[in-house]
PDB file of C-alpha atoms (C1' of nucleotides) in Angstrom:
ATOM      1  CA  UNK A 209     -24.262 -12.628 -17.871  1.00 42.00           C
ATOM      2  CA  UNK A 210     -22.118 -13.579 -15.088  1.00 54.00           C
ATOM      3  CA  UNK A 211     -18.411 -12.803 -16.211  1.00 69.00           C
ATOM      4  CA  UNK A 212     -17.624  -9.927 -13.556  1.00 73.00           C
ATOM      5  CA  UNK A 213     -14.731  -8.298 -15.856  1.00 82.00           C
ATOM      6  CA  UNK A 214     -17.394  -6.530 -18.222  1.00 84.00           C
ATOM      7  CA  UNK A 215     -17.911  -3.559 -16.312  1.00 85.00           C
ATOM      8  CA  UNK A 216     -15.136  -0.824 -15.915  1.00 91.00           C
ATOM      9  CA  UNK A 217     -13.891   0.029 -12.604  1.00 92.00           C
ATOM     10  CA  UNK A 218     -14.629   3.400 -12.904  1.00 89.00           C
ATOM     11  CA  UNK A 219     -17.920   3.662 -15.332  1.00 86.00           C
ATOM     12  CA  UNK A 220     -16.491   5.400 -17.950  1.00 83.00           C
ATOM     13  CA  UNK A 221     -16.204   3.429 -21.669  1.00 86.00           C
ATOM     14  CA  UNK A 222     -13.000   1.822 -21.720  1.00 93.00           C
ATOM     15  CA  UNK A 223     -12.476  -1.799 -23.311  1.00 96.00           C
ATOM     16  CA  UNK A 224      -8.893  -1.632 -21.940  1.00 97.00           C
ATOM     17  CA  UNK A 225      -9.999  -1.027 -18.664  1.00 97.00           C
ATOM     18  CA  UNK A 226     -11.858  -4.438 -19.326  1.00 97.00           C
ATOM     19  CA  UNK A 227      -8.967  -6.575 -20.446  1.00 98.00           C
ATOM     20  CA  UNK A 228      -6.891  -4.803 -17.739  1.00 98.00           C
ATOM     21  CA  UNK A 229      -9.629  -6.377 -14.871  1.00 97.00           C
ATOM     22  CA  UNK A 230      -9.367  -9.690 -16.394  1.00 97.00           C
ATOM     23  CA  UNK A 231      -5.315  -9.901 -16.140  1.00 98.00           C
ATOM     24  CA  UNK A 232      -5.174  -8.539 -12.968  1.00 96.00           C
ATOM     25  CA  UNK A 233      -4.407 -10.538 -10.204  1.00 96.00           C
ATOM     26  CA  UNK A 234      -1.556 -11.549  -8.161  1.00 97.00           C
ATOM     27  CA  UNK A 235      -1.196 -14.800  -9.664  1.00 98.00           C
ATOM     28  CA  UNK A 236      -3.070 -14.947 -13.087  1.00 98.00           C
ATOM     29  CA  UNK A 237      -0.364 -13.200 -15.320  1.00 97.00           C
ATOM     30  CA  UNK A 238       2.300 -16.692 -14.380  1.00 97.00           C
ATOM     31  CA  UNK A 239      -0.706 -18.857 -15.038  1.00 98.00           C
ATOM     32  CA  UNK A 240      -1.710 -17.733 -18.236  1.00 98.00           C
ATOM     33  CA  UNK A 241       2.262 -17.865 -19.336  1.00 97.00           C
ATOM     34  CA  UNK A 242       2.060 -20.789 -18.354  1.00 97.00           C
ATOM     35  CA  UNK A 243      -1.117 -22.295 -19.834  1.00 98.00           C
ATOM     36  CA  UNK A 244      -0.046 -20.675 -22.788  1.00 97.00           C
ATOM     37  CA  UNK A 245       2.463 -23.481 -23.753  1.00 97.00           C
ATOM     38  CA  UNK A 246       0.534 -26.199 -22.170  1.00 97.00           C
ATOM     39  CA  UNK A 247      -2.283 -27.711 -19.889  1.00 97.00           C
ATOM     40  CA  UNK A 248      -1.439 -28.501 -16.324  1.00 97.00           C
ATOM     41  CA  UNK A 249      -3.169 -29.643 -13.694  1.00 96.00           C
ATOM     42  CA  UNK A 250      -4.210 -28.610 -10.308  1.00 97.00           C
ATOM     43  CA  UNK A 251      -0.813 -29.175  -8.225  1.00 96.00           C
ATOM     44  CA  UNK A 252       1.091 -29.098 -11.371  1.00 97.00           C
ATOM     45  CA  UNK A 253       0.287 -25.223 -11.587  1.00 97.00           C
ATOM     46  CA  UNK A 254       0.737 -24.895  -7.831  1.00 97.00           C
ATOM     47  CA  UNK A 255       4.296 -26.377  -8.255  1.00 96.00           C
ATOM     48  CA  UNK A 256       5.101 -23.678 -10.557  1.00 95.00           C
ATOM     49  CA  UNK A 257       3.899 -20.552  -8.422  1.00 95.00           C
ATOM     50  CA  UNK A 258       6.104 -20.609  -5.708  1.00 92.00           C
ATOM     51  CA  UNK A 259       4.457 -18.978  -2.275  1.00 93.00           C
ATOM     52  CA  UNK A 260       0.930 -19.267  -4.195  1.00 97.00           C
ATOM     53  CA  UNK A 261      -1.244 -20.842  -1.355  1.00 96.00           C
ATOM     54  CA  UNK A 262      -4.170 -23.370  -2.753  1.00 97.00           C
ATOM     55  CA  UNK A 263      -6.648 -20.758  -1.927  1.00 97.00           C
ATOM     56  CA  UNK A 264      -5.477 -17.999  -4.220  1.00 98.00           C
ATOM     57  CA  UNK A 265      -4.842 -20.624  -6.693  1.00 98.00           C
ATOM     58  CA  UNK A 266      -8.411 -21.422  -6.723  1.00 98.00           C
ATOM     59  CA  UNK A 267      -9.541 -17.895  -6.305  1.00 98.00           C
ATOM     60  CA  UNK A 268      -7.480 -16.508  -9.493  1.00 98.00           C
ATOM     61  CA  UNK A 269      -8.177 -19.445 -11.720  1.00 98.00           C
ATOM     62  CA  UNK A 270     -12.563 -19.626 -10.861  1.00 97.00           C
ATOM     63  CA  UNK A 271     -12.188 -16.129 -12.098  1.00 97.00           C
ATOM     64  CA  UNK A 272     -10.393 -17.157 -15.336  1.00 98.00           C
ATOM     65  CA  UNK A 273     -12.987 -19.471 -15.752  1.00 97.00           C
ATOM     66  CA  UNK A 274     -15.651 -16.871 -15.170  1.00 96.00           C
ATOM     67  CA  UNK A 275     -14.207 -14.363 -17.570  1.00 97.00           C
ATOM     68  CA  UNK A 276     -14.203 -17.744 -19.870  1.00 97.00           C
ATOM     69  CA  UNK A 277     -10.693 -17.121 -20.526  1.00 98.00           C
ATOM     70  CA  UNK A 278      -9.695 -20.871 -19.206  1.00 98.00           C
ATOM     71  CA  UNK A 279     -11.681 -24.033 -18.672  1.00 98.00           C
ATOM     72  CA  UNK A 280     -11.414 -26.674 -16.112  1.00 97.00           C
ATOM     73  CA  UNK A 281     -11.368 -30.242 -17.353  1.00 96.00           C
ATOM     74  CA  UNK A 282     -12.436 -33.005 -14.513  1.00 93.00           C
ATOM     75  CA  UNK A 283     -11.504 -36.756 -15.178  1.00 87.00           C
ATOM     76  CA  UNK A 284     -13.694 -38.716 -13.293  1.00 81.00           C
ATOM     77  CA  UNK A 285     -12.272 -41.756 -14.201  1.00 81.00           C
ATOM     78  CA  UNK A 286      -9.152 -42.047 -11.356  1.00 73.00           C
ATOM     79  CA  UNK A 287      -9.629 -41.495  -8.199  1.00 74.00           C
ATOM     80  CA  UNK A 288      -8.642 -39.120  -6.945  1.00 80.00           C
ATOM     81  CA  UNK A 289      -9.514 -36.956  -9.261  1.00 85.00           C
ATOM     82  CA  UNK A 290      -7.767 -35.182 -11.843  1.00 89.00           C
ATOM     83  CA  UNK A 291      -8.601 -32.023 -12.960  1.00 95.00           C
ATOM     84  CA  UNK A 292      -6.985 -30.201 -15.578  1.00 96.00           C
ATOM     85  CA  UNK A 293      -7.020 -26.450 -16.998  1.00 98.00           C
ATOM     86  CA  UNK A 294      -6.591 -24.773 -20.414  1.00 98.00           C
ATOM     87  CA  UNK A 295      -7.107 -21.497 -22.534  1.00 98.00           C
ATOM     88  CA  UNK A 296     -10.505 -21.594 -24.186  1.00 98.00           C
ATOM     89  CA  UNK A 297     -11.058 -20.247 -27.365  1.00 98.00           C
ATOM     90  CA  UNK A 298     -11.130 -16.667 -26.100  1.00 97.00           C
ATOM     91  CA  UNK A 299      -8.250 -17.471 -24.069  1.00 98.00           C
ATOM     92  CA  UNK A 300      -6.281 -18.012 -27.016  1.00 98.00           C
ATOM     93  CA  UNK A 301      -7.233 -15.118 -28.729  1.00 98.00           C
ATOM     94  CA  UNK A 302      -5.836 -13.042 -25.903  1.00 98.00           C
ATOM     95  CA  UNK A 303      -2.555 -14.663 -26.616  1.00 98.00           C
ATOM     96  CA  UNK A 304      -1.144 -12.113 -28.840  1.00 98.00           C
ATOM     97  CA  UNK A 305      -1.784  -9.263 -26.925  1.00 98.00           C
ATOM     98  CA  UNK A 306      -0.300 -10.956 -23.683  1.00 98.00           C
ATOM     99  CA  UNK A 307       2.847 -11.909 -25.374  1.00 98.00           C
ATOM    100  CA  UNK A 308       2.560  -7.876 -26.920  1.00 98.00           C
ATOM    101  CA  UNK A 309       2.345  -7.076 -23.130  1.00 98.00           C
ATOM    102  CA  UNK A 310       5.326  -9.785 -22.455  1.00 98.00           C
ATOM    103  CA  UNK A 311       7.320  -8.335 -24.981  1.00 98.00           C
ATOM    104  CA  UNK A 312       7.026  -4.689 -23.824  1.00 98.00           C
ATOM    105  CA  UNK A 313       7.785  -5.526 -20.452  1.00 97.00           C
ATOM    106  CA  UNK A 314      10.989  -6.931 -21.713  1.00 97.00           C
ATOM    107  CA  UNK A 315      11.928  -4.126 -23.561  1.00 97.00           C
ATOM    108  CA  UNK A 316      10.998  -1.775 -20.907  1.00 97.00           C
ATOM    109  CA  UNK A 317      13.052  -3.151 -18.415  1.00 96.00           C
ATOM    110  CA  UNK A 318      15.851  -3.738 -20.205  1.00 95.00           C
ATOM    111  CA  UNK A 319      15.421   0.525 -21.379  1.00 96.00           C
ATOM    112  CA  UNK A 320      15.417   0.978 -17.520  1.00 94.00           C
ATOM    113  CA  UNK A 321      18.599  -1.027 -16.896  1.00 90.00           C
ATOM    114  CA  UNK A 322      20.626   1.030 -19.813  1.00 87.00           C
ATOM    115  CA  UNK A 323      18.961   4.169 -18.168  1.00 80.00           C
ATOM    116  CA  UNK A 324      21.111   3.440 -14.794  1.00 77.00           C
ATOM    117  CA  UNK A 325      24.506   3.195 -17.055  1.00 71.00           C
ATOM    118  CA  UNK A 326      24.296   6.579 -18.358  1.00 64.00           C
TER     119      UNK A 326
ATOM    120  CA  UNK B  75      16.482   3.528  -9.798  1.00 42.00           C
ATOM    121  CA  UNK B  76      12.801   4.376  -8.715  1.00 53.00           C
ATOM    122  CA  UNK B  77      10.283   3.364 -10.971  1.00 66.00           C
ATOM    123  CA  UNK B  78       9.109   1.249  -8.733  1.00 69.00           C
ATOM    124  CA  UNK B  79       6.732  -1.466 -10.844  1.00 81.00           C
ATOM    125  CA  UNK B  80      10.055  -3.266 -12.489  1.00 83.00           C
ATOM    126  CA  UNK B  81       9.755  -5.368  -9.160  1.00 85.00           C
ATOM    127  CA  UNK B  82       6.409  -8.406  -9.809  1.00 91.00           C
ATOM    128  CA  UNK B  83       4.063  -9.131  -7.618  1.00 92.00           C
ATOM    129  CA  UNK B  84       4.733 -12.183  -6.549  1.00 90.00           C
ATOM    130  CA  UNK B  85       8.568 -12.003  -7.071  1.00 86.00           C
ATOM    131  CA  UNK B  86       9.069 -14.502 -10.304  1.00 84.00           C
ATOM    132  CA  UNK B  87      10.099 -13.560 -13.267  1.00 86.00           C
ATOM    133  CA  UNK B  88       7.160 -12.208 -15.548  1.00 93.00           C
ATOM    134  CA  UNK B  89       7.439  -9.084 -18.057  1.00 96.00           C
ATOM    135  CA  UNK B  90       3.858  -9.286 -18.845  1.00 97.00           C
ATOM    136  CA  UNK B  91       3.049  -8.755 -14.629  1.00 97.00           C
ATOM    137  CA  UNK B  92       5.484  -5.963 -15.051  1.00 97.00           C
ATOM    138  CA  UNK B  93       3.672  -4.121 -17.698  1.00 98.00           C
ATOM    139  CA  UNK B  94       0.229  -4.949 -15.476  1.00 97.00           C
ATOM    140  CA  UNK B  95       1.391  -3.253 -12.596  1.00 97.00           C
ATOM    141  CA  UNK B  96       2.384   0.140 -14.646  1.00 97.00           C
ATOM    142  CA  UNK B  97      -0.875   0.070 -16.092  1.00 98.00           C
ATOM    143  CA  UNK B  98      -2.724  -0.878 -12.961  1.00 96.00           C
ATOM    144  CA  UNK B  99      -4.778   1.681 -10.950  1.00 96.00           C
ATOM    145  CA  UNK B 100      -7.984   3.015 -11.122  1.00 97.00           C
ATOM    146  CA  UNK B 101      -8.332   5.853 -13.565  1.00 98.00           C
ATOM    147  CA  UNK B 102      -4.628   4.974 -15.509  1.00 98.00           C
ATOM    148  CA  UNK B 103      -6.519   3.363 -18.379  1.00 97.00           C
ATOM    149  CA  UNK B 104      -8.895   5.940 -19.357  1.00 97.00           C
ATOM    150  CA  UNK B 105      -6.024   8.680 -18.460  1.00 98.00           C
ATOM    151  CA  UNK B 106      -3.799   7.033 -21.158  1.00 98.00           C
ATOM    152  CA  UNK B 107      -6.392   6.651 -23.487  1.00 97.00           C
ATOM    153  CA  UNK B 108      -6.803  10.439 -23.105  1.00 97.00           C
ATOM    154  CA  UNK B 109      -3.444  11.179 -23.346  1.00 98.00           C
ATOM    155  CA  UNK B 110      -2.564   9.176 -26.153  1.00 97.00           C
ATOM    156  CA  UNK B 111      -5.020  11.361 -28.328  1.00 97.00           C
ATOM    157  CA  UNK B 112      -3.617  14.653 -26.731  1.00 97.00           C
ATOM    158  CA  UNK B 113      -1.626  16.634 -23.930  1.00 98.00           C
ATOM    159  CA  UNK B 114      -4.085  17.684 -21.118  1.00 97.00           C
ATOM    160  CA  UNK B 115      -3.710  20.131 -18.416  1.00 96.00           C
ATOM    161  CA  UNK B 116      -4.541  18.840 -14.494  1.00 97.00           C
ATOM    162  CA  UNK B 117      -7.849  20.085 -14.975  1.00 96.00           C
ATOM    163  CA  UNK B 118      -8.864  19.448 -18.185  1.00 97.00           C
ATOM    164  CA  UNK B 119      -7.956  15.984 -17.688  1.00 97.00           C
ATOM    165  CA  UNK B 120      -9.849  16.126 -13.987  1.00 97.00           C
ATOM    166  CA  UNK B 121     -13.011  17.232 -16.315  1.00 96.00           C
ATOM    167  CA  UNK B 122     -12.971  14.394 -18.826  1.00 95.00           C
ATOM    168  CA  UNK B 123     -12.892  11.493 -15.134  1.00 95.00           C
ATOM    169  CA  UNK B 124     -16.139  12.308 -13.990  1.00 92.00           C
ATOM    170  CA  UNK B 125     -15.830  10.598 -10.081  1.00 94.00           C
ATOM    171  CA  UNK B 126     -12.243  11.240 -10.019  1.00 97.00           C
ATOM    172  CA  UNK B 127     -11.143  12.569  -7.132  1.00 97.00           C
ATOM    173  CA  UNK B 128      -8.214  15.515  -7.315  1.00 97.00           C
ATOM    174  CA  UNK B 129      -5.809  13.455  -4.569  1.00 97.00           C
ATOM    175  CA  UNK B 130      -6.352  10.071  -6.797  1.00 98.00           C
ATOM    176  CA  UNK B 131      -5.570  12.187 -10.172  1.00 98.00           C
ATOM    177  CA  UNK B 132      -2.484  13.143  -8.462  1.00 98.00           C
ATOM    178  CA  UNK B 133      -1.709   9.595  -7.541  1.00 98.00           C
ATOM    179  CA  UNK B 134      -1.946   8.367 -10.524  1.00 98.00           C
ATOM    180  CA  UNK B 135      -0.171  10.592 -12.759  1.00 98.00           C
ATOM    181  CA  UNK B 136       2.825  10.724 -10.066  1.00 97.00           C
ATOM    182  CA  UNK B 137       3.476   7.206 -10.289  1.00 97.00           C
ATOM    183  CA  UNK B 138       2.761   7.377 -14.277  1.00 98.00           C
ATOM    184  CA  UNK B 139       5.936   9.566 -14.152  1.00 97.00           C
ATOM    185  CA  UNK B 140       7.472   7.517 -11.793  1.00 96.00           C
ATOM    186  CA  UNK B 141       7.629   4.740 -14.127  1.00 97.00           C
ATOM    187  CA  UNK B 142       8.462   7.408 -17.278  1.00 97.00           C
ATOM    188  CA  UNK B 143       5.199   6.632 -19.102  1.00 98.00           C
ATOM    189  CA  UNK B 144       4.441  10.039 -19.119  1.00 98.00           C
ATOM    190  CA  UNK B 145       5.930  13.816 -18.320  1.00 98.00           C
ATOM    191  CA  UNK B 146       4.657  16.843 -16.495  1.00 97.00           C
ATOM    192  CA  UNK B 147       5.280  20.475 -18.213  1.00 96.00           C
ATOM    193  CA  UNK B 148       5.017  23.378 -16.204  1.00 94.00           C
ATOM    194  CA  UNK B 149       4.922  27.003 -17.768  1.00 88.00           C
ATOM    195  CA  UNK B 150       5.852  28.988 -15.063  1.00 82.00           C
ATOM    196  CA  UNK B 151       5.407  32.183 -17.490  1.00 82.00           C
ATOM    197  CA  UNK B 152       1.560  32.475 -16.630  1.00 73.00           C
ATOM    198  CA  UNK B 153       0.073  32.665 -12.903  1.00 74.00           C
ATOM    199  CA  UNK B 154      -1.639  30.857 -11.634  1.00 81.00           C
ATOM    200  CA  UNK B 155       0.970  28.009 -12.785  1.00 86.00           C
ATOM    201  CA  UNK B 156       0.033  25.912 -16.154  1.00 90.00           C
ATOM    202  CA  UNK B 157       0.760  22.191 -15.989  1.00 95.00           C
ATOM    203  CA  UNK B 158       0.440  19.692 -18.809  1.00 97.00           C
ATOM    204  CA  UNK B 159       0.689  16.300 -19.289  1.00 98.00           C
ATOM    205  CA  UNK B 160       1.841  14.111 -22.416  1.00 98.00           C
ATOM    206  CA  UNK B 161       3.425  11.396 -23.216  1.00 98.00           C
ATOM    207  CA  UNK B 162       7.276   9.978 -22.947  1.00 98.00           C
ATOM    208  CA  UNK B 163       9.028   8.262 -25.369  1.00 98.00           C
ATOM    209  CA  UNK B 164       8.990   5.188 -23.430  1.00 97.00           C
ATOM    210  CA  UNK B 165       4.666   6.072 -23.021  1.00 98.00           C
ATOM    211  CA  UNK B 166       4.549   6.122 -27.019  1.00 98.00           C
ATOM    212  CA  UNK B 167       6.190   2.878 -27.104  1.00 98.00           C
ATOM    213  CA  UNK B 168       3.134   1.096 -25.105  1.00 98.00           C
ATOM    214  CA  UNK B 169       0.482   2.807 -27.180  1.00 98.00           C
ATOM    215  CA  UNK B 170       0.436  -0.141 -30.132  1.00 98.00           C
ATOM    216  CA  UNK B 171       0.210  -2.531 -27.021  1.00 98.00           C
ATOM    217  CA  UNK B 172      -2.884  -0.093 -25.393  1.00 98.00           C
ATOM    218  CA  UNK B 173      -4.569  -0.240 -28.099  1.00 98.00           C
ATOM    219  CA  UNK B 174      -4.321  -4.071 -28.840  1.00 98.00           C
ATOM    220  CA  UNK B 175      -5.631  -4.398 -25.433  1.00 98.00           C
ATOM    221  CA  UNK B 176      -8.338  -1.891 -25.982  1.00 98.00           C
ATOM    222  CA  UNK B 177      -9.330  -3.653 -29.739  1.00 98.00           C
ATOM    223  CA  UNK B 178      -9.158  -7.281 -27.706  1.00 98.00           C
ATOM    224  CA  UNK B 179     -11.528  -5.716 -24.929  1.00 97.00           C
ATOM    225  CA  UNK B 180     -13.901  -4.309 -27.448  1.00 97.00           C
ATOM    226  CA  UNK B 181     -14.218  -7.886 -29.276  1.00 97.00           C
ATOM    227  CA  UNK B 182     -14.246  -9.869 -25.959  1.00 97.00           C
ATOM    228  CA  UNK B 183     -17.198  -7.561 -24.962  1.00 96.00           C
ATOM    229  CA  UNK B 184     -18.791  -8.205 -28.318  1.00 96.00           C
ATOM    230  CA  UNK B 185     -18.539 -12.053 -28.017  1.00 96.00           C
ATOM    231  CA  UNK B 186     -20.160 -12.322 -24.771  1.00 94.00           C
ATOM    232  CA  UNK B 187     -23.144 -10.008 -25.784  1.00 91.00           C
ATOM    233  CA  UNK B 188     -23.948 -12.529 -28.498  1.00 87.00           C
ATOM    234  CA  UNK B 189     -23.421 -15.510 -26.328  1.00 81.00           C
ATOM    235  CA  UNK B 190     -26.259 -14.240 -24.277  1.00 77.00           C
ATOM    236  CA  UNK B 191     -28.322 -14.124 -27.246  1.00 71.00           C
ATOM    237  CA  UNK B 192     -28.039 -17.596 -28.210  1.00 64.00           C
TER     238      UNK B 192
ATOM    239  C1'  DC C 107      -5.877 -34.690  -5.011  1.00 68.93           C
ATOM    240  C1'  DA C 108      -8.279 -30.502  -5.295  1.00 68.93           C
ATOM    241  C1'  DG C 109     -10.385 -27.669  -3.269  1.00 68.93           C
ATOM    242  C1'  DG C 110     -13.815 -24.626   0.422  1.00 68.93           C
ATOM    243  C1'  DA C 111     -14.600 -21.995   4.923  1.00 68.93           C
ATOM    244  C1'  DT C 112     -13.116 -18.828   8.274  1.00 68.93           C
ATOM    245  C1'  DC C 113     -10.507 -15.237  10.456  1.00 68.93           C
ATOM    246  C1'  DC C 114      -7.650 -11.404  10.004  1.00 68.93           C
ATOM    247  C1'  DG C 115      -4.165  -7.763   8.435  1.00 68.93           C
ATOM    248  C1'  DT C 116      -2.749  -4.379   4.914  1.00 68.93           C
ATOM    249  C1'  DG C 117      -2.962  -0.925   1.469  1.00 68.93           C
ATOM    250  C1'  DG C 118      -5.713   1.096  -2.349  1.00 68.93           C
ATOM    251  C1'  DG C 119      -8.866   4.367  -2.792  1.00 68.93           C
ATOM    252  C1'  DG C 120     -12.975   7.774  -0.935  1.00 68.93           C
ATOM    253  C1'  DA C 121     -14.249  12.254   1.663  1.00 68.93           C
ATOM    254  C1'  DT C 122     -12.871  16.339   3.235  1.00 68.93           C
ATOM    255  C1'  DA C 123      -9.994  20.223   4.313  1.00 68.93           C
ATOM    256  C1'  DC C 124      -5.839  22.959   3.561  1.00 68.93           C
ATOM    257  C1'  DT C 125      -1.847  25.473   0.567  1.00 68.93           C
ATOM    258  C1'  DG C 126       1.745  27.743  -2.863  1.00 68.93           C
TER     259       DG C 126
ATOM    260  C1'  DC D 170      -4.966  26.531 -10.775  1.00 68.93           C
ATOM    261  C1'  DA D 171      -2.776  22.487  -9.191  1.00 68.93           C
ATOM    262  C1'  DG D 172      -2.013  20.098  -6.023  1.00 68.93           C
ATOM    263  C1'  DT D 173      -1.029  17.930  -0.295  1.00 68.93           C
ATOM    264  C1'  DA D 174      -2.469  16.239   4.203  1.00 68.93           C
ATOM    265  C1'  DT D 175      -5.362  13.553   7.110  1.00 68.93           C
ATOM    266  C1'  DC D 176      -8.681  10.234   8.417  1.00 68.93           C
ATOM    267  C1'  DC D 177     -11.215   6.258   7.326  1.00 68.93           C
ATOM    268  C1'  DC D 178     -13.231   2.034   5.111  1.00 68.93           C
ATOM    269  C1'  DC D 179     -13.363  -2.057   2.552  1.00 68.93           C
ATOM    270  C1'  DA D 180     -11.749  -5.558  -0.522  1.00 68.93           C
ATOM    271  C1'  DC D 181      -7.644  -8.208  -1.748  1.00 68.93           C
ATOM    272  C1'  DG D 182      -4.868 -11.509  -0.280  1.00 68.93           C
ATOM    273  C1'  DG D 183      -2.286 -14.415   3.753  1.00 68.93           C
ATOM    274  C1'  DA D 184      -2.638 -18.194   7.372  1.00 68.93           C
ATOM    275  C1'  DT D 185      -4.829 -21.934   8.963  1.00 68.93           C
ATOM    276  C1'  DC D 186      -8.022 -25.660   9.212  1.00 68.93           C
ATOM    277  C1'  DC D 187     -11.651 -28.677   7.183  1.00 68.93           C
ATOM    278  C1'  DT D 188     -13.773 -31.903   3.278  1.00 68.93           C
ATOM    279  C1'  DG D 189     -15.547 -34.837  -0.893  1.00 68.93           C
TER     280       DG D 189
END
DNA sequence: CAGGATCCGTGGGGATACTG
DNA sequence: CAGTATCCCCACGGATCCTG
């Protein structure tokens, strides 16, 4: 047992308060919208996350990896190396609920934004 | 214009870091989860945190209500003062997404436990 | 290319005391 | 009863440099 995201932050029983420690994190919530439509690599992802340095990059995805929600693929065969990263199984089951989350975000911002009008 | 978690983290676009950042905070989990069943009073829903702190109850419903997820009542008819929490519209809206995140944490719990087992 | 190590600053949250 | 005010600490994340 070495996924750190199991226990609640408070110690009270609350599976949301589990999936809520896995998501959070500056970074993770870009990279898993953007593993979600397909596998990147390395500086590929770093591209994409404008002021991310390498070491949060590193940081956020080891603890996808820990939470299993992502897996690292290494080629060994160039050099240098290329690594790769994707949703794992469980990954992908937590696609519905982040696009649920996506989805609601949308909406709720947009609510805001007509809220201002009145 | 103050709820102030439209703005992400990391300043690209991402609805799903938006909807982290409301939810994000120590006790807001289990303090929606409560509130989702019922409307609590302050201290009723002090009594159901055990480790909570009165100043971080506070915190976290006033920026719960900064961000319209949920609404203070006050009955000024009684002294001492009755407050009570429940609910907004725009909180009952993000219950279906709570609890897919809850039912998602519950399963992701269960699949580890029988990883270990194997 | 894909990171790890180190140093350091900031703000989220704890402990405690005070108030309408 | 339902909060604020103040002080303080530590972990999250930034900047920079080093490595297989």
């Amino acid at each position: 047992m070495d996924a750190f995201s199991t226990q609640t932050r408070h110690g009270e029983v609350c599976p949301l308060d589990t999936t809520l420690k896995i998501l959070d994190g500056k970074w993770k919530s870009i990279i898993l919208c953007h593993l979600m439509q397909q596998d990147l690599r390395y500086t590929e992802l770093l591209n994409t996350l404008p002021g991310c340095t390498r070491r949060m990059l590193s940081l956020q995805l080891s603890q996808l990896i820990t939470d299993q929600i992502i897996q690292k693929d290494i080629d060994t065969s160039f050099v240098p190396i290329k690594t790769s990263y994707r949703l794992t199984a469980l990954g992908q089951s937590l696609v519905p609920v982040i696009q649920a989350m996506d989805q609601w975000g949308t909406d709720y911002i947009q609510t805001l934004a007509q809220d201002i009008q009145d």
